[in-house]
Short mmCIF file of C-alpha atoms in Angstrom, two decimals:
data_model
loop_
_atom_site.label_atom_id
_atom_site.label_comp_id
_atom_site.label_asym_id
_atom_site.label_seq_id
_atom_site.Cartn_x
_atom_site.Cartn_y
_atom_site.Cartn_z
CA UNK A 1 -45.93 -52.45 -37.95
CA UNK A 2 -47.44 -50.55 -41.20
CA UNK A 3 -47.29 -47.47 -42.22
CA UNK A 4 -51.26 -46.83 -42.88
CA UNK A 5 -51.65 -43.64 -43.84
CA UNK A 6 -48.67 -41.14 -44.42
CA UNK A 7 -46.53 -40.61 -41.38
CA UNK A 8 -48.90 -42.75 -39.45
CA UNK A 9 -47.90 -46.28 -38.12
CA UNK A 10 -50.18 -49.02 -36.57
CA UNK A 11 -48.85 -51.74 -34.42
CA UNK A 12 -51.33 -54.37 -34.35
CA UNK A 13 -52.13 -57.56 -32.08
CA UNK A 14 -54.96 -59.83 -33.51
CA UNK A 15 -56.81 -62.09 -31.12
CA UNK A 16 -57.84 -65.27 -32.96
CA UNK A 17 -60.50 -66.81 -30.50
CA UNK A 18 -62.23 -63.68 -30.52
CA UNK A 19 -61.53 -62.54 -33.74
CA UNK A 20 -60.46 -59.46 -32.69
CA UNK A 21 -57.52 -56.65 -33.10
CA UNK A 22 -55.77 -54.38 -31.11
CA UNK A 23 -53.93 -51.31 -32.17
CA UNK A 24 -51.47 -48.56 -31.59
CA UNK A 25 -50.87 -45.29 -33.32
CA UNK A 26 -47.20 -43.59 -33.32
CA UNK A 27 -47.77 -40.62 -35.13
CA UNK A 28 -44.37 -39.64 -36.56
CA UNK A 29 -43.94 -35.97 -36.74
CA UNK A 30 -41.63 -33.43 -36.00
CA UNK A 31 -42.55 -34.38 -32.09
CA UNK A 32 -43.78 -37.99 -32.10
CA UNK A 33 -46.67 -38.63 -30.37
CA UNK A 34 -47.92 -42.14 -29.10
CA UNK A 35 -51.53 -43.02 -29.25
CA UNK A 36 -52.20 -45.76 -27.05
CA UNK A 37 -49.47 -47.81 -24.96
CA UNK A 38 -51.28 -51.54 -26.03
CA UNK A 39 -51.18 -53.69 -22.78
CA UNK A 40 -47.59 -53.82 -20.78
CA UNK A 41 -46.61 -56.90 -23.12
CA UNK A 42 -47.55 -55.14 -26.02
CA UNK A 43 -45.71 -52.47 -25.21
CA UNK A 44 -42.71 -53.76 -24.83
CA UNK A 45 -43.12 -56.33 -27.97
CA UNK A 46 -43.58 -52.62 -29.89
CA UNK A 47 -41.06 -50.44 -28.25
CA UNK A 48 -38.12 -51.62 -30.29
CA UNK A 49 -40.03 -50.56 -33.55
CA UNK A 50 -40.96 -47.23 -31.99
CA UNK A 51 -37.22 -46.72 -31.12
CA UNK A 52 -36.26 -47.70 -35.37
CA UNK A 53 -38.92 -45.64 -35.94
CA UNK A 54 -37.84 -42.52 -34.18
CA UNK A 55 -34.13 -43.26 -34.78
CA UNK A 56 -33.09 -41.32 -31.80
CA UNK A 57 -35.16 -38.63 -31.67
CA UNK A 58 -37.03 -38.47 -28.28
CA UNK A 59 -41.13 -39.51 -27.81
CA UNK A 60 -42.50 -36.07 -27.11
CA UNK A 61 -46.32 -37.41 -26.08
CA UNK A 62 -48.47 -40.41 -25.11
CA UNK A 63 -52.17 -39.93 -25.56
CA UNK A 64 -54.70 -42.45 -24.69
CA UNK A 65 -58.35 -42.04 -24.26
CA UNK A 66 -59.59 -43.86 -21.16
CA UNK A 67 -57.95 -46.32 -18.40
CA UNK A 68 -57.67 -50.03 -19.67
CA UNK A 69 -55.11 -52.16 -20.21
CA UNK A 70 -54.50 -51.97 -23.80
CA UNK A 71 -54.76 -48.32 -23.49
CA UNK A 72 -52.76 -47.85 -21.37
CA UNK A 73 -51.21 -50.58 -19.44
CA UNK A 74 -47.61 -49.88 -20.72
CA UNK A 75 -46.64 -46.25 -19.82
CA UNK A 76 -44.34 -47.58 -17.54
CA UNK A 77 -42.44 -49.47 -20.39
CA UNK A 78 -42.18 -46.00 -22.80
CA UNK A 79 -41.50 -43.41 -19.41
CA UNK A 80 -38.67 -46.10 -18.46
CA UNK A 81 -37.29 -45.73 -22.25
CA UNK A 82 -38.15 -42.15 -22.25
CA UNK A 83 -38.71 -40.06 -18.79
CA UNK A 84 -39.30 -36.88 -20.08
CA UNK A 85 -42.70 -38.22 -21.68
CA UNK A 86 -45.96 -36.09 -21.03
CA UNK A 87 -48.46 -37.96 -21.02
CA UNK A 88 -52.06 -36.65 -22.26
CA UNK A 89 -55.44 -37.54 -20.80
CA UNK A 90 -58.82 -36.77 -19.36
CA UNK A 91 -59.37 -35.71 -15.81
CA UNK A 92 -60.37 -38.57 -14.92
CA UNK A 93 -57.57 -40.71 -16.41
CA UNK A 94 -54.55 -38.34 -14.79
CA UNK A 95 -56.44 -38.74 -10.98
CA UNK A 96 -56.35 -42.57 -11.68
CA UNK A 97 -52.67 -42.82 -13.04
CA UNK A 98 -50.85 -42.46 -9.70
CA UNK A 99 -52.79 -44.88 -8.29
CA UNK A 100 -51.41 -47.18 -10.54
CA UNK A 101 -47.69 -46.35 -9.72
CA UNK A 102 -47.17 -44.15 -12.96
CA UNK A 103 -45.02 -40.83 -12.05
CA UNK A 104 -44.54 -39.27 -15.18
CA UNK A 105 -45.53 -35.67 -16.60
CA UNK A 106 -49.62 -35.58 -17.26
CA UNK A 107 -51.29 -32.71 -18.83
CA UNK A 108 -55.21 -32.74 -18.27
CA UNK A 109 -57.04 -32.48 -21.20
CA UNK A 110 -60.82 -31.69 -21.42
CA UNK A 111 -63.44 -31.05 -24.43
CA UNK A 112 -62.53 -28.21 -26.57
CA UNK A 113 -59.06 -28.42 -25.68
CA UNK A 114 -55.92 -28.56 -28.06
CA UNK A 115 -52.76 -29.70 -28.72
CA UNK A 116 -50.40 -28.00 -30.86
CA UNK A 117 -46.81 -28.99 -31.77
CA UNK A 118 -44.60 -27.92 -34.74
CA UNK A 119 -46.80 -29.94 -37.58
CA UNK A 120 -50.00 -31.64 -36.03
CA UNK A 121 -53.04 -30.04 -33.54
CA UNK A 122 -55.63 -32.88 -31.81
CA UNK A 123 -58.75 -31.34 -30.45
CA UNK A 124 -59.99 -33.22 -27.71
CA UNK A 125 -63.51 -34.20 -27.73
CA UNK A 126 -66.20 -35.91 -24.39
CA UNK A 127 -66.47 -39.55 -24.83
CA UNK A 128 -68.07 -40.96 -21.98
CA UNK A 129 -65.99 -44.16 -21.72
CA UNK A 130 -64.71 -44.41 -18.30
CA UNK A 131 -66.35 -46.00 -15.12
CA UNK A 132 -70.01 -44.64 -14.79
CA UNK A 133 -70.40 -42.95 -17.84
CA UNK A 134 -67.71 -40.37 -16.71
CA UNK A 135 -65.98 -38.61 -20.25
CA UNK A 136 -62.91 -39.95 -21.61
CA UNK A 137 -61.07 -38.26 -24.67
CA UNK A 138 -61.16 -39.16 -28.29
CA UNK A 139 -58.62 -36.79 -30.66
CA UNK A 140 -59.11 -35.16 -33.62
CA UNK A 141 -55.46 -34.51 -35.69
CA UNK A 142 -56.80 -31.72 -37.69
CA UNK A 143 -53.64 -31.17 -39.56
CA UNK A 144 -53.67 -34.56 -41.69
CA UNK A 145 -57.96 -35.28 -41.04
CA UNK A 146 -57.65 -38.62 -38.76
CA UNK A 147 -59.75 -39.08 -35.95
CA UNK A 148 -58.84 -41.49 -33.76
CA UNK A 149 -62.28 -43.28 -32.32
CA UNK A 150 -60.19 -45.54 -29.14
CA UNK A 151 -63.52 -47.72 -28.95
CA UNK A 152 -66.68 -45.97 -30.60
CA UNK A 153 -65.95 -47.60 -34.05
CA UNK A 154 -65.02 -51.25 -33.09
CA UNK A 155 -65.43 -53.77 -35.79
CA UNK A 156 -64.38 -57.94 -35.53
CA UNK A 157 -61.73 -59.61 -37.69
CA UNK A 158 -58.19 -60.06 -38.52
CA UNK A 159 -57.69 -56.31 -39.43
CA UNK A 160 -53.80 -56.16 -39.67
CA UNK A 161 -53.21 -53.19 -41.63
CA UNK A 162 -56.37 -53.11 -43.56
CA UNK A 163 -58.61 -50.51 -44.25
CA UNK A 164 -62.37 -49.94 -45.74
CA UNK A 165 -64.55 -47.43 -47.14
CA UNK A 166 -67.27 -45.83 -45.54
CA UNK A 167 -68.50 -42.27 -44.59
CA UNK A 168 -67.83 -40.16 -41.92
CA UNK A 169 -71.61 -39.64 -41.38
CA UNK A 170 -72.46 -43.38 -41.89
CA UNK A 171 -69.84 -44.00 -39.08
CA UNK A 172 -71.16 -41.49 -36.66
CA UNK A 173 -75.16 -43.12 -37.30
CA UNK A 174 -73.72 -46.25 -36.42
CA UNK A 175 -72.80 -45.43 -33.41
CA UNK A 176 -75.41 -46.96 -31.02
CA UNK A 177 -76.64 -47.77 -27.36
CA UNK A 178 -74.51 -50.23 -26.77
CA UNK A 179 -71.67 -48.25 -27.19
CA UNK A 180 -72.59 -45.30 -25.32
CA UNK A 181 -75.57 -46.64 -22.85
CA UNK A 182 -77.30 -43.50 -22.66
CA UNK A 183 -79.68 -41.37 -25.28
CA UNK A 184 -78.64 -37.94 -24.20
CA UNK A 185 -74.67 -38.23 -24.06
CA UNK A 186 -74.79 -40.61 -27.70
CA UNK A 187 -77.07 -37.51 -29.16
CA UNK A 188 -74.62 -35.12 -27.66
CA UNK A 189 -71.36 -36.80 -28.80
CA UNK A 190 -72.91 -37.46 -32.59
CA UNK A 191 -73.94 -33.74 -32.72
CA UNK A 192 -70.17 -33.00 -31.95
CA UNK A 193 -68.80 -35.68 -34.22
CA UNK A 194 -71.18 -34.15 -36.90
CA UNK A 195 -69.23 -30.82 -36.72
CA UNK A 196 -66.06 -32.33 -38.02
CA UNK A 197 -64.89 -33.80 -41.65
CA UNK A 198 -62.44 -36.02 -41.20
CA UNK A 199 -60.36 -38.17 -43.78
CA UNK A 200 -59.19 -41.46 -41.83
CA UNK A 201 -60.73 -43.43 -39.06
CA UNK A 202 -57.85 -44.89 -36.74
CA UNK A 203 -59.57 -47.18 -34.45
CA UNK A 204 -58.52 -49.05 -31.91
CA UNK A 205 -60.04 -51.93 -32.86
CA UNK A 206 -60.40 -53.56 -36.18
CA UNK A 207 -60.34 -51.87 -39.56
CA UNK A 208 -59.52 -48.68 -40.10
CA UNK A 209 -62.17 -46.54 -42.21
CA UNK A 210 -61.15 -44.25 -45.02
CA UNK A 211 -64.12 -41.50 -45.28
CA UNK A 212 -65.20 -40.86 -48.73
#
């Protein structure tokens, strides 16, 4: 756990045959909010931090961007700890959650859409990261300037709270094909990306990018 940027804590699982890290995101404000459960394992290995963290006050929301594992393979170990939980996600994401036994509270978010509590406000923004090209969500927390990017901004290593430099529009350009496999939703989401100015890049995998 480290606190990597003011009132924001990572929880971090590197991968050393594939040189690769996972994270989570509990944004602790005046009504937490969860980014990301991490698979159900790493859930559960993070949920007595979360609970130090919050000492006693209640997780208010889980958002994750798309369905995968480390996404968001342990909601069932945070609604268990805490059943009055709303869980936010795309469209997409809340038709597929029953499916998978979750019974929780899920508000449906959608591009352009907000989020406002007591001291932070995501905007929700299209990423087309789910099955078939079909748009996930990536958030905007306008209040402190961090976006977090889920996948779009994936770099290799042992990134255990560690951060670089780089630009927000150097970031956005480097966003290619491979990441989103077709040339009219990657101009789209770069035009949109454009039209923000944030401070922090919290990814969800690798280093985390402070804009200059």
């Amino acid at each position: 756990m480290t606190e990597i940027i003011k009132d924001l804590y990572q929880f971090s699982m590197y991968i050393p045959p594939i040189h690769f890290t996972l994270h989570q995101y509990l944004l602790l404000s005046e009504e937490p909010v969860l980014i990301s459960t991490g698979t159900m394992q790493q859930a559960e290995l993070i949920l007595p931090e979360i609970k130090e963290l919050l000492n006693g006050k209640e997780l208010k929301y889980i958002l994750f961007p798309h369905i995968e594992s480390d996404e968001c393979g342990g909601l069932s170990v945070f609604q268990k700890e805490y059943p009055n939980v709303i869980t936010v996600c795309s469209e997409l994401s809340a038709r597929e959650l029953p499916g998978y036994g979750y019974t929780g509270e899920i508000q449906v978010k959608k591009h352009g859409d907000v989020l406002t509590g007591n001291d932070f406000l995501f905007k929700f923004i299209d990423y087309p990261s789910e099955v078939h090209l079909q748009n996930g969500l990536v958030f905007y927390e306008e209040s402190r300037k961090i976006f977090f990017s889920s996948d779009l901004m994936l770099r290799f290593g042992d990134a255990l709270g560690e951060t670089i430099d780089s630009s927000w529009k150097e970031e956005v350009e480097a966003i290619n094909i491979e990441v989103i496999p077709n040339e009219n939703k990657l101009a789209a989401l770069k035009n949109t990306l454009q039209e923000i100015e944030p401070e922090f890049i919290a990814v969800g995998h690798g280093f985390c990018v402070n804009c200059k």
